[in-house]
Amino acid sequence: MKLKKNYKLVVAVDGSAASGKTTGAKKMSKKYGLHFLSSGLLYRYASFQLLKHKTKNKVTFLKKCFKSLKLKQLDDKNLHSPEISSYSSIIAKEKKIRNILKIFQTKFVKKYNKVCIEGRDIGTVILPNADIKFFFKCNLNVSAKRRFKELQKNNKNIKDMVNYMSDVIEKKIKEKYGS
């Protein structure tokens, strides 16, 4: 099923860590011809740039990066290393950095008629007036297996699921009780 050409549609896909947000949003985007954006990938890209350039003024630097960012650049990089993942969690707590990414996502919605953005807080903070909102939940075992498979795909040396299960547990606790 394809949507009418001039029809505007904004879909927000939110949920807990490793719940299938990205997989679901990508499939939905493909099926309905929506422009897809992952907010998590934006944070990973910001982390990648900051780690690579070691700039002193993170905010000014990221404003420039995101002003000229083309979505294709997100596909060209390996943004799933443990170092980038860890640093993404750190910078996601910085209000000024979150605001830069929020502006990028808002412009993305204005640029395209039909969009699907996935990530945490998308339906409440970034797109509170989205036409359709989804919230994905997943039990701990399934989340840990999803995260482990994702990490294994990006790093063939990963063999120990126990470490990644504890990572998922930690993220779930932070989501529920705050960081």
mmCIF file with all atom_site columns, C-alpha atoms in Angstrom:
data_model
loop_
_atom_site.group_PDB
_atom_site.id
_atom_site.type_symbol
_atom_site.label_atom_id
_atom_site.label_alt_id
_atom_site.label_comp_id
_atom_site.label_asym_id
_atom_site.label_entity_id
_atom_site.label_seq_id
_atom_site.pdbx_PDB_ins_code
_atom_site.Cartn_x
_atom_site.Cartn_y
_atom_site.Cartn_z
_atom_site.occupancy
_atom_site.B_iso_or_equiv
_atom_site.pdbx_formal_charge
_atom_site.auth_seq_id
_atom_site.auth_comp_id
_atom_site.auth_asym_id
_atom_site.auth_atom_id
_atom_site.pdbx_PDB_model_num
ATOM 1   C CA . MET A 1 1   ? 0.000  0.000   0.000  1.00 0.00 ? 1   MET A CA 1
ATOM 2   C CA . LYS A 1 2   ? 1.382  3.400   -1.007 1.00 0.00 ? 2   LYS A CA 1
ATOM 3   C CA . LEU A 1 3   ? 0.174  6.668   0.479  1.00 0.00 ? 3   LEU A CA 1
ATOM 4   C CA . LYS A 1 4   ? -1.188 9.527   -1.627 1.00 0.00 ? 4   LYS A CA 1
ATOM 5   C CA . LYS A 1 5   ? 1.489  11.854  -3.002 1.00 0.00 ? 5   LYS A CA 1
ATOM 6   C CA . ASN A 1 6   ? 0.568  15.117  -1.268 1.00 0.00 ? 6   ASN A CA 1
ATOM 7   C CA . TYR A 1 7   ? -0.465 13.501  1.992  1.00 0.00 ? 7   TYR A CA 1
ATOM 8   C CA . LYS A 1 8   ? 1.611  14.526  5.033  1.00 0.00 ? 8   LYS A CA 1
ATOM 9   C CA . LEU A 1 9   ? 2.306  11.764  7.549  1.00 0.00 ? 9   LEU A CA 1
ATOM 10  C CA . VAL A 1 10  ? 4.587  11.827  10.592 1.00 0.00 ? 10  VAL A CA 1
ATOM 11  C CA . VAL A 1 11  ? 5.215  8.542   12.406 1.00 0.00 ? 11  VAL A CA 1
ATOM 12  C CA . ALA A 1 12  ? 7.070  8.365   15.739 1.00 0.00 ? 12  ALA A CA 1
ATOM 13  C CA . VAL A 1 13  ? 8.525  5.031   16.858 1.00 0.00 ? 13  VAL A CA 1
ATOM 14  C CA . ASP A 1 14  ? 9.666  4.991   20.475 1.00 0.00 ? 14  ASP A CA 1
ATOM 15  C CA . GLY A 1 15  ? 10.547 2.218   22.901 1.00 0.00 ? 15  GLY A CA 1
ATOM 16  C CA . SER A 1 16  ? 13.000 0.658   25.285 1.00 0.00 ? 16  SER A CA 1
ATOM 17  C CA . ALA A 1 17  ? 16.558 -0.469  24.486 1.00 0.00 ? 17  ALA A CA 1
ATOM 18  C CA . ALA A 1 18  ? 16.861 -3.327  21.961 1.00 0.00 ? 18  ALA A CA 1
ATOM 19  C CA . SER A 1 19  ? 13.080 -3.614  21.646 1.00 0.00 ? 19  SER A CA 1
ATOM 20  C CA . GLY A 1 20  ? 13.017 -3.678  17.835 1.00 0.00 ? 20  GLY A CA 1
ATOM 21  C CA . LYS A 1 21  ? 12.332 0.031   17.251 1.00 0.00 ? 21  LYS A CA 1
ATOM 22  C CA . THR A 1 22  ? 14.744 0.344   14.347 1.00 0.00 ? 22  THR A CA 1
ATOM 23  C CA . THR A 1 23  ? 13.730 -2.924  12.694 1.00 0.00 ? 23  THR A CA 1
ATOM 24  C CA . GLY A 1 24  ? 10.031 -2.081  12.948 1.00 0.00 ? 24  GLY A CA 1
ATOM 25  C CA . ALA A 1 25  ? 10.477 1.505   11.792 1.00 0.00 ? 25  ALA A CA 1
ATOM 26  C CA . LYS A 1 26  ? 12.617 0.492   8.800  1.00 0.00 ? 26  LYS A CA 1
ATOM 27  C CA . LYS A 1 27  ? 10.090 -2.129  7.685  1.00 0.00 ? 27  LYS A CA 1
ATOM 28  C CA . MET A 1 28  ? 7.219  0.316   8.083  1.00 0.00 ? 28  MET A CA 1
ATOM 29  C CA . SER A 1 29  ? 9.113  3.021   6.196  1.00 0.00 ? 29  SER A CA 1
ATOM 30  C CA . LYS A 1 30  ? 9.878  0.684   3.323  1.00 0.00 ? 30  LYS A CA 1
ATOM 31  C CA . LYS A 1 31  ? 6.320  -0.648  3.079  1.00 0.00 ? 31  LYS A CA 1
ATOM 32  C CA . TYR A 1 32  ? 4.672  2.792   3.102  1.00 0.00 ? 32  TYR A CA 1
ATOM 33  C CA . GLY A 1 33  ? 7.337  4.844   1.327  1.00 0.00 ? 33  GLY A CA 1
ATOM 34  C CA . LEU A 1 34  ? 8.288  6.933   4.365  1.00 0.00 ? 34  LEU A CA 1
ATOM 35  C CA . HIS A 1 35  ? 11.610 8.747   4.769  1.00 0.00 ? 35  HIS A CA 1
ATOM 36  C CA . PHE A 1 36  ? 13.346 7.019   7.676  1.00 0.00 ? 36  PHE A CA 1
ATOM 37  C CA . LEU A 1 37  ? 15.550 8.584   10.353 1.00 0.00 ? 37  LEU A CA 1
ATOM 38  C CA . SER A 1 38  ? 17.093 6.976   13.435 1.00 0.00 ? 38  SER A CA 1
ATOM 39  C CA . SER A 1 39  ? 17.761 9.390   16.284 1.00 0.00 ? 39  SER A CA 1
ATOM 40  C CA . GLY A 1 40  ? 20.133 6.876   17.855 1.00 0.00 ? 40  GLY A CA 1
ATOM 41  C CA . LEU A 1 41  ? 22.234 6.945   14.710 1.00 0.00 ? 41  LEU A CA 1
ATOM 42  C CA . LEU A 1 42  ? 22.380 10.744  14.962 1.00 0.00 ? 42  LEU A CA 1
ATOM 43  C CA . TYR A 1 43  ? 23.789 10.469  18.493 1.00 0.00 ? 43  TYR A CA 1
ATOM 44  C CA . ARG A 1 44  ? 26.273 7.864   17.279 1.00 0.00 ? 44  ARG A CA 1
ATOM 45  C CA . TYR A 1 45  ? 27.315 10.140  14.413 1.00 0.00 ? 45  TYR A CA 1
ATOM 46  C CA . ALA A 1 46  ? 27.781 13.053  16.831 1.00 0.00 ? 46  ALA A CA 1
ATOM 47  C CA . SER A 1 47  ? 29.899 10.795  19.074 1.00 0.00 ? 47  SER A CA 1
ATOM 48  C CA . PHE A 1 48  ? 31.938 9.599   16.107 1.00 0.00 ? 48  PHE A CA 1
ATOM 49  C CA . GLN A 1 49  ? 32.666 13.196  15.059 1.00 0.00 ? 49  GLN A CA 1
ATOM 50  C CA . LEU A 1 50  ? 33.564 14.333  18.575 1.00 0.00 ? 50  LEU A CA 1
ATOM 51  C CA . LEU A 1 51  ? 35.853 11.368  19.199 1.00 0.00 ? 51  LEU A CA 1
ATOM 52  C CA . LYS A 1 52  ? 37.509 11.787  15.808 1.00 0.00 ? 52  LYS A CA 1
ATOM 53  C CA . HIS A 1 53  ? 38.105 15.547  16.016 1.00 0.00 ? 53  HIS A CA 1
ATOM 54  C CA . LYS A 1 54  ? 38.567 15.960  19.788 1.00 0.00 ? 54  LYS A CA 1
ATOM 55  C CA . THR A 1 55  ? 37.203 19.503  19.627 1.00 0.00 ? 55  THR A CA 1
ATOM 56  C CA . LYS A 1 56  ? 37.043 21.791  22.658 1.00 0.00 ? 56  LYS A CA 1
ATOM 57  C CA . ASN A 1 57  ? 33.736 23.450  21.810 1.00 0.00 ? 57  ASN A CA 1
ATOM 58  C CA . LYS A 1 58  ? 31.437 20.475  21.209 1.00 0.00 ? 58  LYS A CA 1
ATOM 59  C CA . VAL A 1 59  ? 28.287 22.529  20.686 1.00 0.00 ? 59  VAL A CA 1
ATOM 60  C CA . THR A 1 60  ? 29.662 24.856  17.989 1.00 0.00 ? 60  THR A CA 1
ATOM 61  C CA . PHE A 1 61  ? 31.385 21.940  16.257 1.00 0.00 ? 61  PHE A CA 1
ATOM 62  C CA . LEU A 1 62  ? 28.219 19.796  16.218 1.00 0.00 ? 62  LEU A CA 1
ATOM 63  C CA . LYS A 1 63  ? 26.077 22.692  14.961 1.00 0.00 ? 63  LYS A CA 1
ATOM 64  C CA . LYS A 1 64  ? 28.372 22.876  11.918 1.00 0.00 ? 64  LYS A CA 1
ATOM 65  C CA . CYS A 1 65  ? 28.358 19.084  11.465 1.00 0.00 ? 65  CYS A CA 1
ATOM 66  C CA . PHE A 1 66  ? 24.588 18.799  11.554 1.00 0.00 ? 66  PHE A CA 1
ATOM 67  C CA . LYS A 1 67  ? 24.001 21.859  9.401  1.00 0.00 ? 67  LYS A CA 1
ATOM 68  C CA . SER A 1 68  ? 25.713 20.118  6.484  1.00 0.00 ? 68  SER A CA 1
ATOM 69  C CA . LEU A 1 69  ? 24.881 16.474  7.321  1.00 0.00 ? 69  LEU A CA 1
ATOM 70  C CA . LYS A 1 70  ? 23.487 14.340  4.497  1.00 0.00 ? 70  LYS A CA 1
ATOM 71  C CA . LEU A 1 71  ? 21.761 11.119  5.588  1.00 0.00 ? 71  LEU A CA 1
ATOM 72  C CA . LYS A 1 72  ? 24.023 9.104   3.287  1.00 0.00 ? 72  LYS A CA 1
ATOM 73  C CA . GLN A 1 73  ? 26.923 10.030  5.592  1.00 0.00 ? 73  GLN A CA 1
ATOM 74  C CA . LEU A 1 74  ? 25.296 8.004   8.378  1.00 0.00 ? 74  LEU A CA 1
ATOM 75  C CA . ASP A 1 75  ? 25.444 4.868   6.231  1.00 0.00 ? 75  ASP A CA 1
ATOM 76  C CA . ASP A 1 76  ? 29.081 5.359   5.298  1.00 0.00 ? 76  ASP A CA 1
ATOM 77  C CA . LYS A 1 77  ? 30.477 4.993   8.806  1.00 0.00 ? 77  LYS A CA 1
ATOM 78  C CA . ASN A 1 78  ? 30.765 2.163   11.310 1.00 0.00 ? 78  ASN A CA 1
ATOM 79  C CA . LEU A 1 79  ? 28.895 3.832   14.145 1.00 0.00 ? 79  LEU A CA 1
ATOM 80  C CA . HIS A 1 80  ? 28.362 0.749   16.322 1.00 0.00 ? 80  HIS A CA 1
ATOM 81  C CA . SER A 1 81  ? 31.684 0.355   18.131 1.00 0.00 ? 81  SER A CA 1
ATOM 82  C CA . PRO A 1 82  ? 31.621 -0.001  21.936 1.00 0.00 ? 82  PRO A CA 1
ATOM 83  C CA . GLU A 1 83  ? 33.500 3.317   22.248 1.00 0.00 ? 83  GLU A CA 1
ATOM 84  C CA . ILE A 1 84  ? 30.906 5.185   20.178 1.00 0.00 ? 84  ILE A CA 1
ATOM 85  C CA . SER A 1 85  ? 28.031 3.488   22.032 1.00 0.00 ? 85  SER A CA 1
ATOM 86  C CA . SER A 1 86  ? 29.468 4.475   25.384 1.00 0.00 ? 86  SER A CA 1
ATOM 87  C CA . TYR A 1 87  ? 30.157 8.076   24.365 1.00 0.00 ? 87  TYR A CA 1
ATOM 88  C CA . SER A 1 88  ? 26.673 8.390   22.827 1.00 0.00 ? 88  SER A CA 1
ATOM 89  C CA . SER A 1 89  ? 25.156 7.707   26.238 1.00 0.00 ? 89  SER A CA 1
ATOM 90  C CA . ILE A 1 90  ? 27.322 10.449  27.738 1.00 0.00 ? 90  ILE A CA 1
ATOM 91  C CA . ILE A 1 91  ? 26.559 13.171  25.183 1.00 0.00 ? 91  ILE A CA 1
ATOM 92  C CA . ALA A 1 92  ? 22.845 12.294  25.138 1.00 0.00 ? 92  ALA A CA 1
ATOM 93  C CA . LYS A 1 93  ? 22.652 13.765  28.647 1.00 0.00 ? 93  LYS A CA 1
ATOM 94  C CA . GLU A 1 94  ? 23.859 17.183  27.452 1.00 0.00 ? 94  GLU A CA 1
ATOM 95  C CA . LYS A 1 95  ? 20.871 19.453  26.857 1.00 0.00 ? 95  LYS A CA 1
ATOM 96  C CA . LYS A 1 96  ? 22.597 21.641  24.240 1.00 0.00 ? 96  LYS A CA 1
ATOM 97  C CA . ILE A 1 97  ? 23.607 18.605  22.198 1.00 0.00 ? 97  ILE A CA 1
ATOM 98  C CA . ARG A 1 98  ? 20.109 17.115  22.453 1.00 0.00 ? 98  ARG A CA 1
ATOM 99  C CA . ASN A 1 99  ? 18.761 20.441  21.202 1.00 0.00 ? 99  ASN A CA 1
ATOM 100 C CA . ILE A 1 100 ? 21.052 20.389  18.128 1.00 0.00 ? 100 ILE A CA 1
ATOM 101 C CA . LEU A 1 101 ? 19.771 16.938  17.235 1.00 0.00 ? 101 LEU A CA 1
ATOM 102 C CA . LYS A 1 102 ? 16.173 17.963  17.920 1.00 0.00 ? 102 LYS A CA 1
ATOM 103 C CA . ILE A 1 103 ? 16.545 20.843  15.444 1.00 0.00 ? 103 ILE A CA 1
ATOM 104 C CA . PHE A 1 104 ? 17.960 18.446  12.824 1.00 0.00 ? 104 PHE A CA 1
ATOM 105 C CA . GLN A 1 105 ? 15.035 16.050  13.318 1.00 0.00 ? 105 GLN A CA 1
ATOM 106 C CA . THR A 1 106 ? 12.468 18.867  13.168 1.00 0.00 ? 106 THR A CA 1
ATOM 107 C CA . LYS A 1 107 ? 13.960 20.092  9.877  1.00 0.00 ? 107 LYS A CA 1
ATOM 108 C CA . PHE A 1 108 ? 13.848 16.511  8.562  1.00 0.00 ? 108 PHE A CA 1
ATOM 109 C CA . VAL A 1 109 ? 10.105 16.380  9.260  1.00 0.00 ? 109 VAL A CA 1
ATOM 110 C CA . LYS A 1 110 ? 9.551  19.722  7.496  1.00 0.00 ? 110 LYS A CA 1
ATOM 111 C CA . LYS A 1 111 ? 11.648 18.686  4.490  1.00 0.00 ? 111 LYS A CA 1
ATOM 112 C CA . TYR A 1 112 ? 9.700  15.503  3.671  1.00 0.00 ? 112 TYR A CA 1
ATOM 113 C CA . ASN A 1 113 ? 5.948  14.868  3.493  1.00 0.00 ? 113 ASN A CA 1
ATOM 114 C CA . LYS A 1 114 ? 6.057  11.322  4.800  1.00 0.00 ? 114 LYS A CA 1
ATOM 115 C CA . VAL A 1 115 ? 8.500  10.496  7.604  1.00 0.00 ? 115 VAL A CA 1
ATOM 116 C CA . CYS A 1 116 ? 9.184  7.894   10.242 1.00 0.00 ? 116 CYS A CA 1
ATOM 117 C CA . ILE A 1 117 ? 11.612 8.777   13.018 1.00 0.00 ? 117 ILE A CA 1
ATOM 118 C CA . GLU A 1 118 ? 12.619 6.208   15.596 1.00 0.00 ? 118 GLU A CA 1
ATOM 119 C CA . GLY A 1 119 ? 14.384 6.557   18.885 1.00 0.00 ? 119 GLY A CA 1
ATOM 120 C CA . ARG A 1 120 ? 13.830 7.203   22.541 1.00 0.00 ? 120 ARG A CA 1
ATOM 121 C CA . ASP A 1 121 ? 11.627 10.170  23.478 1.00 0.00 ? 121 ASP A CA 1
ATOM 122 C CA . ILE A 1 122 ? 10.578 10.631  19.848 1.00 0.00 ? 122 ILE A CA 1
ATOM 123 C CA . GLY A 1 123 ? 6.859  10.519  20.578 1.00 0.00 ? 123 GLY A CA 1
ATOM 124 C CA . THR A 1 124 ? 7.036  12.760  23.649 1.00 0.00 ? 124 THR A CA 1
ATOM 125 C CA . VAL A 1 125 ? 9.906  15.224  23.138 1.00 0.00 ? 125 VAL A CA 1
ATOM 126 C CA . ILE A 1 126 ? 10.774 15.380  19.431 1.00 0.00 ? 126 ILE A CA 1
ATOM 127 C CA . LEU A 1 127 ? 7.404  14.658  17.774 1.00 0.00 ? 127 LEU A CA 1
ATOM 128 C CA . PRO A 1 128 ? 4.707  15.159  20.415 1.00 0.00 ? 128 PRO A CA 1
ATOM 129 C CA . ASN A 1 129 ? 2.160  15.931  17.644 1.00 0.00 ? 129 ASN A CA 1
ATOM 130 C CA . ALA A 1 130 ? 3.041  12.971  15.405 1.00 0.00 ? 130 ALA A CA 1
ATOM 131 C CA . ASP A 1 131 ? 0.114  11.566  13.428 1.00 0.00 ? 131 ASP A CA 1
ATOM 132 C CA . ILE A 1 132 ? 0.894  8.022   14.552 1.00 0.00 ? 132 ILE A CA 1
ATOM 133 C CA . LYS A 1 133 ? 2.951  6.932   17.565 1.00 0.00 ? 133 LYS A CA 1
ATOM 134 C CA . PHE A 1 134 ? 4.277  3.486   18.376 1.00 0.00 ? 134 PHE A CA 1
ATOM 135 C CA . PHE A 1 135 ? 5.949  2.379   21.595 1.00 0.00 ? 135 PHE A CA 1
ATOM 136 C CA . PHE A 1 136 ? 7.898  -0.903  21.426 1.00 0.00 ? 136 PHE A CA 1
ATOM 137 C CA . LYS A 1 137 ? 8.393  -3.014  24.543 1.00 0.00 ? 137 LYS A CA 1
ATOM 138 C CA . CYS A 1 138 ? 10.399 -6.179  24.851 1.00 0.00 ? 138 CYS A CA 1
ATOM 139 C CA . ASN A 1 139 ? 11.273 -8.577  27.659 1.00 0.00 ? 139 ASN A CA 1
ATOM 140 C CA . LEU A 1 140 ? 14.816 -8.667  28.989 1.00 0.00 ? 140 LEU A CA 1
ATOM 141 C CA . ASN A 1 141 ? 15.836 -12.004 27.432 1.00 0.00 ? 141 ASN A CA 1
ATOM 142 C CA . VAL A 1 142 ? 14.705 -10.984 23.967 1.00 0.00 ? 142 VAL A CA 1
ATOM 143 C CA . SER A 1 143 ? 16.326 -7.541  24.341 1.00 0.00 ? 143 SER A CA 1
ATOM 144 C CA . ALA A 1 144 ? 19.644 -9.074  25.369 1.00 0.00 ? 144 ALA A CA 1
ATOM 145 C CA . LYS A 1 145 ? 19.591 -11.528 22.461 1.00 0.00 ? 145 LYS A CA 1
ATOM 146 C CA . ARG A 1 146 ? 18.700 -8.729  20.004 1.00 0.00 ? 146 ARG A CA 1
ATOM 147 C CA . ARG A 1 147 ? 21.517 -6.505  21.293 1.00 0.00 ? 147 ARG A CA 1
ATOM 148 C CA . PHE A 1 148 ? 24.008 -9.379  21.260 1.00 0.00 ? 148 PHE A CA 1
ATOM 149 C CA . LYS A 1 149 ? 23.164 -10.324 17.653 1.00 0.00 ? 149 LYS A CA 1
ATOM 150 C CA . GLU A 1 150 ? 23.443 -6.686  16.588 1.00 0.00 ? 150 GLU A CA 1
ATOM 151 C CA . LEU A 1 151 ? 26.844 -6.320  18.234 1.00 0.00 ? 151 LEU A CA 1
ATOM 152 C CA . GLN A 1 152 ? 28.063 -9.642  16.819 1.00 0.00 ? 152 GLN A CA 1
ATOM 153 C CA . LYS A 1 153 ? 27.047 -8.539  13.328 1.00 0.00 ? 153 LYS A CA 1
ATOM 154 C CA . ASN A 1 154 ? 29.166 -5.405  13.665 1.00 0.00 ? 154 ASN A CA 1
ATOM 155 C CA . ASN A 1 155 ? 32.068 -7.015  15.547 1.00 0.00 ? 155 ASN A CA 1
ATOM 156 C CA . LYS A 1 156 ? 32.800 -10.670 14.768 1.00 0.00 ? 156 LYS A CA 1
ATOM 157 C CA . ASN A 1 157 ? 35.088 -11.003 17.847 1.00 0.00 ? 157 ASN A CA 1
ATOM 158 C CA . ILE A 1 158 ? 32.188 -10.709 20.303 1.00 0.00 ? 158 ILE A CA 1
ATOM 159 C CA . LYS A 1 159 ? 31.468 -14.088 21.857 1.00 0.00 ? 159 LYS A CA 1
ATOM 160 C CA . ASP A 1 160 ? 30.282 -13.466 25.427 1.00 0.00 ? 160 ASP A CA 1
ATOM 161 C CA . MET A 1 161 ? 26.547 -12.802 25.745 1.00 0.00 ? 161 MET A CA 1
ATOM 162 C CA . VAL A 1 162 ? 26.706 -12.414 29.540 1.00 0.00 ? 162 VAL A CA 1
ATOM 163 C CA . ASN A 1 163 ? 28.504 -9.048  29.249 1.00 0.00 ? 163 ASN A CA 1
ATOM 164 C CA . TYR A 1 164 ? 25.873 -7.770  26.840 1.00 0.00 ? 164 TYR A CA 1
ATOM 165 C CA . MET A 1 165 ? 23.022 -9.052  28.964 1.00 0.00 ? 165 MET A CA 1
ATOM 166 C CA . SER A 1 166 ? 24.351 -6.939  31.838 1.00 0.00 ? 166 SER A CA 1
ATOM 167 C CA . ASP A 1 167 ? 24.592 -3.956  29.424 1.00 0.00 ? 167 ASP A CA 1
ATOM 168 C CA . VAL A 1 168 ? 20.915 -4.370  28.483 1.00 0.00 ? 168 VAL A CA 1
ATOM 169 C CA . ILE A 1 169 ? 19.906 -4.768  32.143 1.00 0.00 ? 169 ILE A CA 1
ATOM 170 C CA . GLU A 1 170 ? 21.758 -1.554  32.993 1.00 0.00 ? 170 GLU A CA 1
ATOM 171 C CA . LYS A 1 171 ? 20.010 0.326   30.145 1.00 0.00 ? 171 LYS A CA 1
ATOM 172 C CA . LYS A 1 172 ? 16.592 -1.008  31.200 1.00 0.00 ? 172 LYS A CA 1
ATOM 173 C CA . ILE A 1 173 ? 17.205 0.131   34.799 1.00 0.00 ? 173 ILE A CA 1
ATOM 174 C CA . LYS A 1 174 ? 18.262 3.599   33.597 1.00 0.00 ? 174 LYS A CA 1
ATOM 175 C CA . GLU A 1 175 ? 15.160 3.818   31.409 1.00 0.00 ? 175 GLU A CA 1
ATOM 176 C CA . LYS A 1 176 ? 12.887 2.882   34.272 1.00 0.00 ? 176 LYS A CA 1
ATOM 177 C CA . TYR A 1 177 ? 14.498 4.769   37.158 1.00 0.00 ? 177 TYR A CA 1
ATOM 178 C CA . GLY A 1 178 ? 16.577 7.475   35.432 1.00 0.00 ? 178 GLY A CA 1
ATOM 179 C CA . SER A 1 179 ? 20.315 7.780   35.047 1.00 0.00 ? 179 SER A CA 1
#
